[in-house]
Amino acid sequence: MSQVIHLALLGCGVVGQGVLTQLKIQKKLLKSRQVNFAITKVLVRDPAKYQDLAREHQLELVTDIQDILTDPQIDIVIEVMGGFQPAEDYILACFAAGKHVVSANKNLIAKNGPLLIATAQENQVAFYYEGAVCGGVPILRTIAQAYSGDEIFNVAGIVNGTCNFILSQMSQKQLNYQEALVLAQKNGFAEADPTNDVAGWDASYKLVILAHFAYGRKVALEDLKVAGIENVTAQDIKMAQQIGYRIKLIAETKKVGNAITLIVWPTLVFESHSLGQIENENNGVFVKSNNLGEALYIGPGAGSQPTSNSVVTDLITVASEMKLNITGQTFHSFDEAGTVVPQNELQKTFVVFLTKELLTTRQILATIKEEGFTVTFQELKDNGLALFTQRLSFNEVERLEKFIDGKAYPIFE
Ligand SMILES: NC(=O)c1ccc[n+]([C@@H]2O[C@H](COP(=O)([O-])OP(=O)(O)OC[C@H]3O[C@@H](n4cnc5c(N)ncnc54)[C@H](OP(=O)(O)O)[C@@H]3O)[C@@H](O)[C@H]2O)c1
């Protein structure tokens, strides 16, 4: 019989309860794989709220982190409380106490991942966080392991299920943004305050972590060019469809020489491209590399069971390392020097949509030419016009948008 590994949970919400359920239901399966986990303590703020759960899973509820830090039996701490503080202090204290940590906290890892990783290493403990990016899609482990002998050029993902659900519903049911948001909230795919998702922040956290895994670069959130989906209209989606594109929130990092680009932006994706076909709450990450060429990883990007599956996989990884006495490995093991392309130098090919109410297409094109832009165009239904630009910076296209009263979207290429 394998040795019992004692676990503690920090927080017991959607993901925490998923982990409890999975460890209970799959006890037999885990034992057949020589792992035997027992969750003993759970840190909560309000024990009264979690009494039934504690009874069902025979848990000891604690409200002071010291009860976990000073318990010599606890080997691994699972941080699923989220947020920056006190999560960060608790994780650092766990490392100092010699405890391994598994987390799904993308916000914190995107902001302070290098400090957390370095501190885990100093203390020779494990730190894994597969659940932090795309919930159930095992993209971090895939990049860290399956691409270890390959060179990645491009990682582009639909990494936020809320935004993808809203954009899909707008497209499939001809809803406006507000109607699709309400539908997402009704179906449990958007929070009451959806800002973190719809403003592109959640996708930004994930892109910071993906760039670190793909290129060994420690980038900061401030390095990213970010826009959310709040200003995408039903009209934009209709116009995009007429020229064969879908609008998707794409989080992308690309290698350009020794620099990388970092952009989270509502983007036109060709409808026959595999990323263009990922619908609703699903996530997908497209990876382009030297040896493998193009590959796409699709799956459920959030939710209790998919995310807790990633957490449990991390726990099994730590258990294997404990057995072999090799804990203290980093999740991702290469670092590379290099720069980030400054936001004002980022260039894309754009499509600018506009409706020509007073001016003719010929007049619009003449004005655009006078301003020094080169465009090709396609006339659309309902007086619509789609202008395809040359490669422009975001500042330049903003200038173009203003004087023709149009709306620009970069093309995924
Ligand atoms: N849900 C997903 O699909 C998903 C997917 C990928 C990653 N994640 C990440 O997983 C983490 C957890 O997400 P979740 O959806 O499970 O969140 P959640 O449902 O809101 O649960 C958070 C839990 O943490 C507890 N908590 C918060 N602050 C605490 C504190 N200071 N002390 C003790 N307990 C505290 C909350 O307790 P109260 O009951 O007192 O509020 C609650 O039990 C987050 O980092 C999130 O970004 C979630």
Short mmCIF file of C-alpha atoms and ligand atoms in Angstrom, two decimals:
data_model
loop_
_atom_site.label_atom_id
_atom_site.label_comp_id
_atom_site.label_asym_id
_atom_site.label_seq_id
_atom_site.Cartn_x
_atom_site.Cartn_y
_atom_site.Cartn_z
CA MET A 1 0.00 0.00 0.00
CA SER A 2 1.38 3.43 -0.98
CA GLN A 3 2.13 6.04 1.63
CA VAL A 4 -0.72 8.48 2.43
CA ILE A 5 -0.01 12.01 1.20
CA HIS A 6 -1.77 14.60 3.33
CA LEU A 7 -3.27 17.63 1.63
CA ALA A 8 -4.73 20.93 2.78
CA LEU A 9 -7.04 23.22 0.82
CA LEU A 10 -6.95 27.01 0.91
CA GLY A 11 -10.47 28.00 -0.16
CA CYS A 12 -13.31 25.64 -0.98
CA GLY A 13 -15.37 27.13 -3.79
CA VAL A 14 -16.02 25.88 -7.32
CA VAL A 15 -12.56 24.38 -7.87
CA GLY A 16 -11.91 23.35 -4.25
CA GLN A 17 -15.14 21.38 -4.07
CA GLY A 18 -14.37 19.82 -7.45
CA VAL A 19 -11.06 18.58 -6.05
CA LEU A 20 -12.81 17.11 -2.96
CA THR A 21 -15.32 15.28 -5.16
CA GLN A 22 -12.73 14.02 -7.60
CA LEU A 23 -10.44 12.68 -4.89
CA LYS A 24 -13.41 10.91 -3.28
CA ILE A 25 -14.92 9.41 -6.44
CA GLN A 26 -11.58 8.39 -7.91
CA LYS A 27 -9.95 7.04 -4.77
CA LYS A 28 -9.87 3.52 -6.22
CA LEU A 29 -8.44 4.68 -9.55
CA LEU A 30 -5.78 6.77 -7.79
CA LYS A 31 -4.84 3.83 -5.55
CA SER A 32 -4.38 1.66 -8.63
CA ARG A 33 -1.87 4.32 -9.72
CA GLN A 34 -0.08 4.06 -6.40
CA VAL A 35 -1.28 7.39 -5.02
CA ASN A 36 -3.20 7.75 -1.83
CA PHE A 37 -4.30 11.29 -0.99
CA ALA A 38 -6.10 12.43 2.15
CA ILE A 39 -7.40 15.98 2.52
CA THR A 40 -7.33 16.84 6.19
CA LYS A 41 -7.55 20.59 6.74
CA VAL A 42 -9.41 23.29 4.80
CA LEU A 43 -8.82 27.00 5.36
CA VAL A 44 -12.08 28.97 5.21
CA ARG A 45 -13.25 32.40 6.34
CA ASP A 46 -16.63 31.35 7.65
CA PRO A 47 -16.71 27.78 9.01
CA ALA A 48 -20.51 27.86 9.46
CA LYS A 49 -20.89 28.04 5.66
CA TYR A 50 -18.90 24.84 5.14
CA GLN A 51 -20.23 22.58 7.96
CA ASP A 52 -22.11 20.16 5.65
CA LEU A 53 -19.13 19.80 3.35
CA ALA A 54 -16.80 19.19 6.31
CA ARG A 55 -19.11 16.44 7.59
CA GLU A 56 -19.45 14.81 4.16
CA HIS A 57 -15.69 14.72 3.51
CA GLN A 58 -14.50 14.47 7.13
CA LEU A 59 -12.56 17.71 6.99
CA GLU A 60 -11.19 19.88 9.74
CA LEU A 61 -12.10 23.51 9.01
CA VAL A 62 -9.52 26.07 10.11
CA THR A 63 -9.52 29.86 9.89
CA ASP A 64 -5.84 30.47 10.65
CA ILE A 65 -3.17 29.58 8.06
CA GLN A 66 -0.78 28.77 10.95
CA ASP A 67 -2.85 25.63 11.63
CA ILE A 68 -1.76 24.37 8.21
CA LEU A 69 1.80 25.76 8.17
CA THR A 70 2.68 24.18 11.50
CA ASP A 71 1.07 20.79 10.80
CA PRO A 72 4.03 18.49 10.01
CA GLN A 73 1.69 15.90 8.43
CA ILE A 74 0.59 18.15 5.56
CA ASP A 75 2.71 17.59 2.45
CA ILE A 76 0.89 19.53 -0.28
CA VAL A 77 -1.23 22.68 -0.04
CA ILE A 78 -3.81 23.36 -2.77
CA GLU A 79 -4.39 27.11 -3.17
CA VAL A 80 -7.81 27.62 -4.77
CA MET A 81 -8.93 30.77 -2.97
CA GLY A 82 -7.89 33.12 -5.80
CA GLY A 83 -6.94 36.82 -5.69
CA PHE A 84 -3.58 38.42 -4.89
CA GLN A 85 -3.53 38.79 -1.13
CA PRO A 86 -3.53 36.92 1.17
CA ALA A 87 -3.06 34.12 -1.42
CA GLU A 88 0.49 35.25 -2.22
CA ASP A 89 1.61 35.50 1.42
CA TYR A 90 0.06 32.11 2.17
CA ILE A 91 1.81 30.40 -0.77
CA LEU A 92 5.19 31.94 0.15
CA ALA A 93 4.68 30.85 3.78
CA CYS A 94 3.86 27.30 2.61
CA PHE A 95 7.13 27.17 0.62
CA ALA A 96 9.07 28.43 3.65
CA ALA A 97 7.42 25.71 5.75
CA GLY A 98 8.63 23.08 3.23
CA LYS A 99 5.19 22.39 1.77
CA HIS A 100 4.56 21.78 -1.93
CA VAL A 101 1.90 23.96 -3.54
CA VAL A 102 -0.58 23.37 -6.35
CA SER A 103 -2.54 26.43 -7.46
CA ALA A 104 -4.96 27.56 -10.18
CA ASN A 105 -4.46 31.26 -9.47
CA LYS A 106 -3.71 32.83 -12.88
CA ASN A 107 -4.02 36.43 -11.60
CA LEU A 108 -1.34 35.94 -8.99
CA ILE A 109 0.97 33.81 -11.17
CA ALA A 110 0.77 36.31 -14.05
CA LYS A 111 1.62 39.14 -11.68
CA ASN A 112 4.23 37.53 -9.46
CA GLY A 113 5.05 34.14 -10.98
CA PRO A 114 8.87 34.66 -11.09
CA LEU A 115 9.02 35.41 -7.34
CA LEU A 116 6.84 32.40 -6.50
CA ILE A 117 8.84 30.07 -8.76
CA ALA A 118 12.18 31.28 -7.36
CA THR A 119 10.99 30.92 -3.76
CA ALA A 120 9.71 27.37 -4.39
CA GLN A 121 13.11 26.48 -5.82
CA GLU A 122 15.02 28.02 -2.94
CA ASN A 123 13.00 25.84 -0.60
CA GLN A 124 13.28 22.77 -2.86
CA VAL A 125 9.52 22.33 -3.02
CA ALA A 126 7.17 21.80 -5.96
CA PHE A 127 4.94 24.47 -7.47
CA TYR A 128 2.48 23.42 -10.21
CA TYR A 129 -0.46 25.34 -11.71
CA GLU A 130 -1.87 23.58 -14.78
CA GLY A 131 -5.42 24.72 -13.86
CA ALA A 132 -4.40 28.38 -14.15
CA VAL A 133 -4.49 28.41 -17.98
CA CYS A 134 -7.50 27.05 -19.89
CA GLY A 135 -8.90 25.09 -16.91
CA GLY A 136 -9.07 21.51 -18.10
CA VAL A 137 -6.94 21.81 -21.26
CA PRO A 138 -3.48 20.48 -20.35
CA ILE A 139 -1.69 23.19 -22.31
CA LEU A 140 1.08 24.14 -19.85
CA ARG A 141 2.27 20.57 -19.36
CA THR A 142 2.04 19.99 -23.12
CA ILE A 143 4.22 23.02 -23.91
CA ALA A 144 6.66 22.30 -21.07
CA GLN A 145 7.11 18.64 -21.98
CA ALA A 146 6.00 17.87 -25.53
CA TYR A 147 7.73 20.96 -26.98
CA SER A 148 10.93 20.69 -24.95
CA GLY A 149 12.93 19.81 -28.09
CA ASP A 150 11.06 22.13 -30.42
CA GLU A 151 11.09 25.87 -31.11
CA ILE A 152 7.74 27.62 -30.79
CA PHE A 153 7.06 30.60 -33.08
CA ASN A 154 3.47 31.39 -32.30
CA VAL A 155 0.91 30.68 -29.58
CA ALA A 156 -2.59 32.00 -30.19
CA GLY A 157 -5.54 31.08 -28.07
CA ILE A 158 -9.19 31.48 -27.38
CA VAL A 159 -8.52 31.33 -23.66
CA ASN A 160 -11.59 32.95 -22.12
CA GLY A 161 -14.79 30.91 -22.22
CA THR A 162 -17.02 33.83 -21.18
CA CYS A 163 -15.94 35.98 -24.15
CA ASN A 164 -16.13 33.09 -26.58
CA PHE A 165 -19.63 32.18 -25.38
CA ILE A 166 -20.82 35.79 -25.79
CA LEU A 167 -19.28 36.21 -29.27
CA SER A 168 -20.60 32.80 -30.40
CA GLN A 169 -24.13 33.59 -29.23
CA MET A 170 -24.01 37.03 -30.88
CA SER A 171 -23.01 35.34 -34.10
CA GLN A 172 -25.34 32.31 -34.00
CA LYS A 173 -28.48 34.00 -32.64
CA GLN A 174 -27.98 37.55 -33.96
CA LEU A 175 -27.98 38.93 -30.40
CA ASN A 176 -26.42 42.22 -29.35
CA TYR A 177 -23.60 42.25 -26.78
CA GLN A 178 -25.87 42.97 -23.79
CA GLU A 179 -28.35 40.19 -24.70
CA ALA A 180 -25.53 37.67 -25.13
CA LEU A 181 -23.93 38.73 -21.81
CA VAL A 182 -27.24 38.18 -19.95
CA LEU A 183 -27.53 34.74 -21.59
CA ALA A 184 -23.96 33.90 -20.51
CA GLN A 185 -24.80 34.95 -16.93
CA LYS A 186 -28.01 32.84 -16.96
CA ASN A 187 -26.03 29.81 -18.12
CA GLY A 188 -23.28 30.24 -15.53
CA PHE A 189 -20.64 31.28 -18.08
CA ALA A 190 -20.29 34.89 -16.88
CA GLU A 191 -20.07 36.37 -13.41
CA ALA A 192 -22.43 39.04 -12.06
CA ASP A 193 -19.57 41.51 -12.58
CA PRO A 194 -18.06 40.23 -15.84
CA THR A 195 -15.33 42.91 -16.17
CA ASN A 196 -12.40 40.60 -15.45
CA ASP A 197 -13.40 38.45 -18.45
CA VAL A 198 -14.98 40.83 -20.97
CA ALA A 199 -12.29 43.52 -20.59
CA GLY A 200 -9.63 40.98 -21.61
CA TRP A 201 -7.84 40.89 -18.22
CA ASP A 202 -8.34 37.14 -17.62
CA ALA A 203 -6.99 36.38 -21.11
CA SER A 204 -4.01 38.67 -20.37
CA TYR A 205 -3.10 36.71 -17.21
CA LYS A 206 -3.14 33.51 -19.24
CA LEU A 207 -1.06 35.02 -22.06
CA VAL A 208 1.67 36.09 -19.61
CA ILE A 209 1.93 32.48 -18.39
CA LEU A 210 1.77 31.03 -21.92
CA ALA A 211 4.59 33.35 -23.09
CA HIS A 212 6.73 32.19 -20.19
CA PHE A 213 6.18 28.55 -21.11
CA ALA A 214 6.53 29.01 -24.89
CA TYR A 215 9.57 31.30 -24.93
CA GLY A 216 11.08 31.22 -21.44
CA ARG A 217 10.37 34.96 -21.17
CA LYS A 218 9.21 36.58 -17.97
CA VAL A 219 6.88 39.27 -19.25
CA ALA A 220 4.83 41.78 -17.30
CA LEU A 221 1.13 42.49 -17.70
CA GLU A 222 2.08 46.06 -18.69
CA ASP A 223 3.86 44.65 -21.78
CA LEU A 224 0.57 43.51 -23.32
CA LYS A 225 -1.61 45.38 -25.80
CA VAL A 226 -5.12 44.60 -24.53
CA ALA A 227 -8.73 45.19 -25.54
CA GLY A 228 -11.84 43.31 -24.49
CA ILE A 229 -15.07 42.53 -26.30
CA GLU A 230 -17.42 45.13 -24.80
CA ASN A 231 -17.41 47.25 -27.95
CA VAL A 232 -18.01 44.45 -30.45
CA THR A 233 -21.41 45.04 -32.03
CA ALA A 234 -23.89 42.74 -33.78
CA GLN A 235 -23.28 44.86 -36.89
CA ASP A 236 -19.49 44.19 -36.74
CA ILE A 237 -20.17 40.46 -36.50
CA LYS A 238 -22.58 40.57 -39.44
CA MET A 239 -20.07 42.47 -41.57
CA ALA A 240 -17.26 40.08 -40.63
CA GLN A 241 -19.44 37.12 -41.65
CA GLN A 242 -20.00 38.69 -45.08
CA ILE A 243 -16.26 38.61 -45.77
CA GLY A 244 -15.82 35.07 -44.36
CA TYR A 245 -14.52 35.87 -40.87
CA ARG A 246 -15.56 35.31 -37.24
CA ILE A 247 -14.69 37.77 -34.46
CA LYS A 248 -12.86 36.01 -31.61
CA LEU A 249 -10.97 37.34 -28.59
CA ILE A 250 -7.48 36.10 -29.44
CA ALA A 251 -4.58 36.12 -26.98
CA GLU A 252 -1.46 35.84 -29.07
CA THR A 253 2.30 35.84 -28.64
CA LYS A 254 4.53 35.62 -31.68
CA LYS A 255 8.28 35.51 -32.13
CA VAL A 256 9.73 38.27 -34.31
CA GLY A 257 13.51 37.81 -34.41
CA ASN A 258 14.58 37.83 -30.79
CA ALA A 259 11.55 39.79 -29.64
CA ILE A 260 8.00 38.65 -28.95
CA THR A 261 4.64 40.30 -29.50
CA LEU A 262 1.91 40.14 -26.85
CA ILE A 263 -1.64 41.03 -27.88
CA VAL A 264 -5.12 40.31 -26.51
CA TRP A 265 -7.62 41.76 -28.98
CA PRO A 266 -10.94 41.01 -30.69
CA THR A 267 -9.63 39.61 -33.96
CA LEU A 268 -10.96 38.46 -37.33
CA VAL A 269 -10.34 34.74 -37.70
CA PHE A 270 -11.03 33.10 -41.05
CA GLU A 271 -14.14 30.94 -40.52
CA SER A 272 -12.50 27.81 -41.90
CA HIS A 273 -9.46 28.20 -39.59
CA SER A 274 -9.58 25.71 -36.73
CA LEU A 275 -9.61 28.58 -34.17
CA GLY A 276 -12.60 30.13 -35.96
CA GLN A 277 -14.61 26.98 -35.29
CA ILE A 278 -14.19 26.90 -31.51
CA GLU A 279 -17.56 27.86 -30.16
CA ASN A 280 -19.22 28.88 -26.91
CA GLU A 281 -17.45 28.25 -23.60
CA ASN A 282 -14.73 26.09 -25.13
CA ASN A 283 -11.09 27.12 -25.22
CA GLY A 284 -8.45 26.36 -27.84
CA VAL A 285 -4.76 27.07 -28.13
CA PHE A 286 -3.03 27.05 -31.51
CA VAL A 287 0.72 26.41 -31.41
CA LYS A 288 3.06 26.82 -34.38
CA SER A 289 6.52 25.36 -34.01
CA ASN A 290 9.53 24.31 -36.02
CA ASN A 291 9.23 20.53 -35.74
CA LEU A 292 5.54 19.96 -35.18
CA GLY A 293 4.21 22.64 -37.51
CA GLU A 294 0.69 23.63 -36.56
CA ALA A 295 -1.25 22.02 -33.71
CA LEU A 296 -4.43 22.91 -31.87
CA TYR A 297 -5.44 21.95 -28.33
CA ILE A 298 -9.15 22.29 -27.59
CA GLY A 299 -11.27 21.60 -24.52
CA PRO A 300 -13.22 22.95 -21.58
CA GLY A 301 -11.44 26.07 -20.37
CA ALA A 302 -13.14 26.34 -16.98
CA GLY A 303 -15.62 24.66 -14.66
CA SER A 304 -15.34 22.63 -11.50
CA GLN A 305 -14.57 19.19 -12.90
CA PRO A 306 -12.21 20.15 -15.77
CA THR A 307 -10.20 22.52 -13.58
CA SER A 308 -10.03 20.12 -10.64
CA ASN A 309 -8.80 17.46 -13.07
CA SER A 310 -5.81 19.72 -13.80
CA VAL A 311 -5.27 20.24 -10.05
CA VAL A 312 -5.36 16.49 -9.39
CA THR A 313 -2.90 15.87 -12.24
CA ASP A 314 -0.55 18.37 -10.56
CA LEU A 315 -1.01 16.54 -7.24
CA ILE A 316 -0.08 13.23 -8.88
CA THR A 317 3.02 14.87 -10.40
CA VAL A 318 4.11 16.08 -6.97
CA ALA A 319 3.38 12.64 -5.46
CA SER A 320 5.63 11.00 -8.10
CA GLU A 321 8.41 13.48 -7.37
CA MET A 322 8.06 12.84 -3.63
CA LYS A 323 8.34 9.11 -4.22
CA LEU A 324 11.51 9.59 -6.27
CA ASN A 325 12.83 12.20 -3.86
CA ILE A 326 13.23 14.77 -6.64
CA THR A 327 10.88 17.57 -5.54
CA GLY A 328 11.96 21.13 -6.33
CA GLN A 329 11.77 20.76 -10.12
CA THR A 330 10.30 23.80 -11.88
CA PHE A 331 7.07 23.31 -13.85
CA HIS A 332 8.76 24.97 -16.77
CA SER A 333 12.50 24.75 -16.99
CA PHE A 334 14.01 27.13 -19.52
CA ASP A 335 14.67 30.84 -19.42
CA GLU A 336 15.69 32.86 -22.44
CA ALA A 337 16.73 36.49 -22.70
CA GLY A 338 14.92 38.64 -25.23
CA THR A 339 12.76 41.69 -25.64
CA VAL A 340 9.09 42.43 -26.07
CA VAL A 341 7.97 44.45 -29.11
CA PRO A 342 6.79 47.82 -27.66
CA GLN A 343 3.06 48.40 -27.98
CA ASN A 344 3.47 51.40 -30.30
CA GLU A 345 5.54 49.28 -32.73
CA LEU A 346 3.07 46.39 -33.02
CA GLN A 347 1.76 46.06 -36.55
CA LYS A 348 -1.15 44.14 -38.02
CA THR A 349 -3.20 43.97 -41.18
CA PHE A 350 -6.65 45.33 -40.33
CA VAL A 351 -10.13 45.32 -41.79
CA VAL A 352 -12.05 48.54 -41.16
CA PHE A 353 -15.84 48.26 -41.31
CA LEU A 354 -18.01 51.28 -42.04
CA THR A 355 -21.40 52.17 -43.43
CA LYS A 356 -21.41 54.74 -46.21
CA GLU A 357 -24.46 56.81 -45.59
CA LEU A 358 -23.61 60.05 -47.34
CA LEU A 359 -20.32 59.50 -49.13
CA THR A 360 -19.83 57.13 -52.05
CA THR A 361 -17.20 54.40 -51.93
CA ARG A 362 -15.18 56.41 -54.42
CA GLN A 363 -15.21 59.50 -52.16
CA ILE A 364 -14.20 57.46 -49.10
CA LEU A 365 -11.33 55.81 -50.94
CA ALA A 366 -10.11 59.19 -52.25
CA THR A 367 -10.04 60.63 -48.72
CA ILE A 368 -8.20 57.61 -47.39
CA LYS A 369 -5.60 57.91 -50.15
CA GLU A 370 -5.06 61.58 -49.34
CA GLU A 371 -4.23 60.57 -45.76
CA GLY A 372 -1.53 58.21 -47.04
CA PHE A 373 -3.23 54.86 -46.46
CA THR A 374 -3.37 52.05 -49.00
CA VAL A 375 -6.49 49.91 -48.87
CA THR A 376 -8.38 47.39 -50.93
CA PHE A 377 -12.12 47.14 -50.36
CA GLN A 378 -15.19 44.97 -50.57
CA GLU A 379 -18.72 46.37 -50.74
CA LEU A 380 -21.13 44.67 -48.31
CA LYS A 381 -24.90 44.48 -47.89
CA ASP A 382 -26.79 47.40 -46.27
CA ASN A 383 -24.34 50.07 -47.46
CA GLY A 384 -21.49 48.39 -45.67
CA LEU A 385 -17.88 48.64 -46.70
CA ALA A 386 -14.91 46.52 -45.59
CA LEU A 387 -11.50 48.14 -46.10
CA PHE A 388 -8.46 45.87 -46.00
CA THR A 389 -5.42 47.89 -44.90
CA GLN A 390 -1.69 47.44 -45.38
CA ARG A 391 0.24 46.55 -42.20
CA LEU A 392 -0.40 49.37 -39.74
CA SER A 393 0.38 50.13 -36.13
CA PHE A 394 -2.56 50.28 -33.70
CA ASN A 395 -2.03 54.08 -33.47
CA GLU A 396 -2.21 54.48 -37.25
CA VAL A 397 -5.37 52.42 -37.58
CA GLU A 398 -6.93 54.44 -34.78
CA ARG A 399 -6.29 57.58 -36.86
CA LEU A 400 -7.92 55.88 -39.88
CA GLU A 401 -10.91 54.79 -37.77
CA LYS A 402 -11.46 58.33 -36.55
CA PHE A 403 -11.57 60.18 -39.82
CA ILE A 404 -13.75 57.69 -41.67
CA ASP A 405 -15.86 56.82 -38.61
CA GLY A 406 -15.09 53.12 -39.03
CA LYS A 407 -14.29 50.21 -36.75
CA ALA A 408 -11.04 48.29 -37.21
CA TYR A 409 -10.23 44.69 -36.35
CA PRO A 410 -6.84 43.00 -36.84
CA ILE A 411 -6.77 39.87 -39.00
CA PHE A 412 -5.39 36.67 -37.49
CA GLU A 413 -2.46 35.63 -39.72
N1 LIG B 1 -13.85 28.29 -11.54
C1 LIG B 1 -13.13 27.96 -12.60
O1 LIG B 1 -13.64 27.42 -13.59
C2 LIG B 1 -11.65 28.22 -12.62
C3 LIG B 1 -10.90 27.81 -13.75
C4 LIG B 1 -9.51 28.01 -13.75
C5 LIG B 1 -8.91 28.62 -12.67
N2 LIG B 1 -9.66 29.03 -11.62
C6 LIG B 1 -8.97 29.67 -10.48
O2 LIG B 1 -9.15 28.88 -9.32
C7 LIG B 1 -9.20 29.71 -8.17
C8 LIG B 1 -10.50 29.43 -7.40
O3 LIG B 1 -11.59 29.72 -8.23
P1 LIG B 1 -13.07 29.31 -7.83
O4 LIG B 1 -13.88 29.46 -9.06
O5 LIG B 1 -13.08 28.01 -7.11
O6 LIG B 1 -13.45 30.50 -6.83
P2 LIG B 1 -14.65 30.56 -5.80
O7 LIG B 1 -15.74 29.63 -6.18
O8 LIG B 1 -14.97 31.99 -5.59
O9 LIG B 1 -13.99 30.00 -4.46
C9 LIG B 1 -13.03 30.67 -3.72
C10 LIG B 1 -12.98 30.07 -2.33
O10 LIG B 1 -11.91 30.67 -1.62
C11 LIG B 1 -12.40 31.14 -0.38
N3 LIG B 1 -11.60 32.29 0.05
C12 LIG B 1 -11.40 33.45 -0.61
N4 LIG B 1 -10.60 34.25 0.12
C13 LIG B 1 -10.30 33.58 1.25
C14 LIG B 1 -9.51 33.86 2.39
N5 LIG B 1 -8.90 35.04 2.53
N6 LIG B 1 -9.42 32.93 3.37
C15 LIG B 1 -10.06 31.74 3.24
N7 LIG B 1 -10.80 31.40 2.18
C16 LIG B 1 -10.93 32.32 1.20
C17 LIG B 1 -13.86 31.49 -0.63
O11 LIG B 1 -14.53 31.52 0.61
P3 LIG B 1 -15.87 32.33 0.91
O12 LIG B 1 -16.93 31.30 0.84
O13 LIG B 1 -15.65 32.85 2.28
O14 LIG B 1 -16.00 33.40 -0.11
C18 LIG B 1 -14.25 30.30 -1.52
O15 LIG B 1 -14.49 29.16 -0.74
C19 LIG B 1 -9.05 31.15 -8.66
O16 LIG B 1 -7.72 31.53 -8.61
C20 LIG B 1 -9.52 31.05 -10.12
O17 LIG B 1 -8.95 32.05 -10.93
C21 LIG B 1 -11.01 28.85 -11.55
#
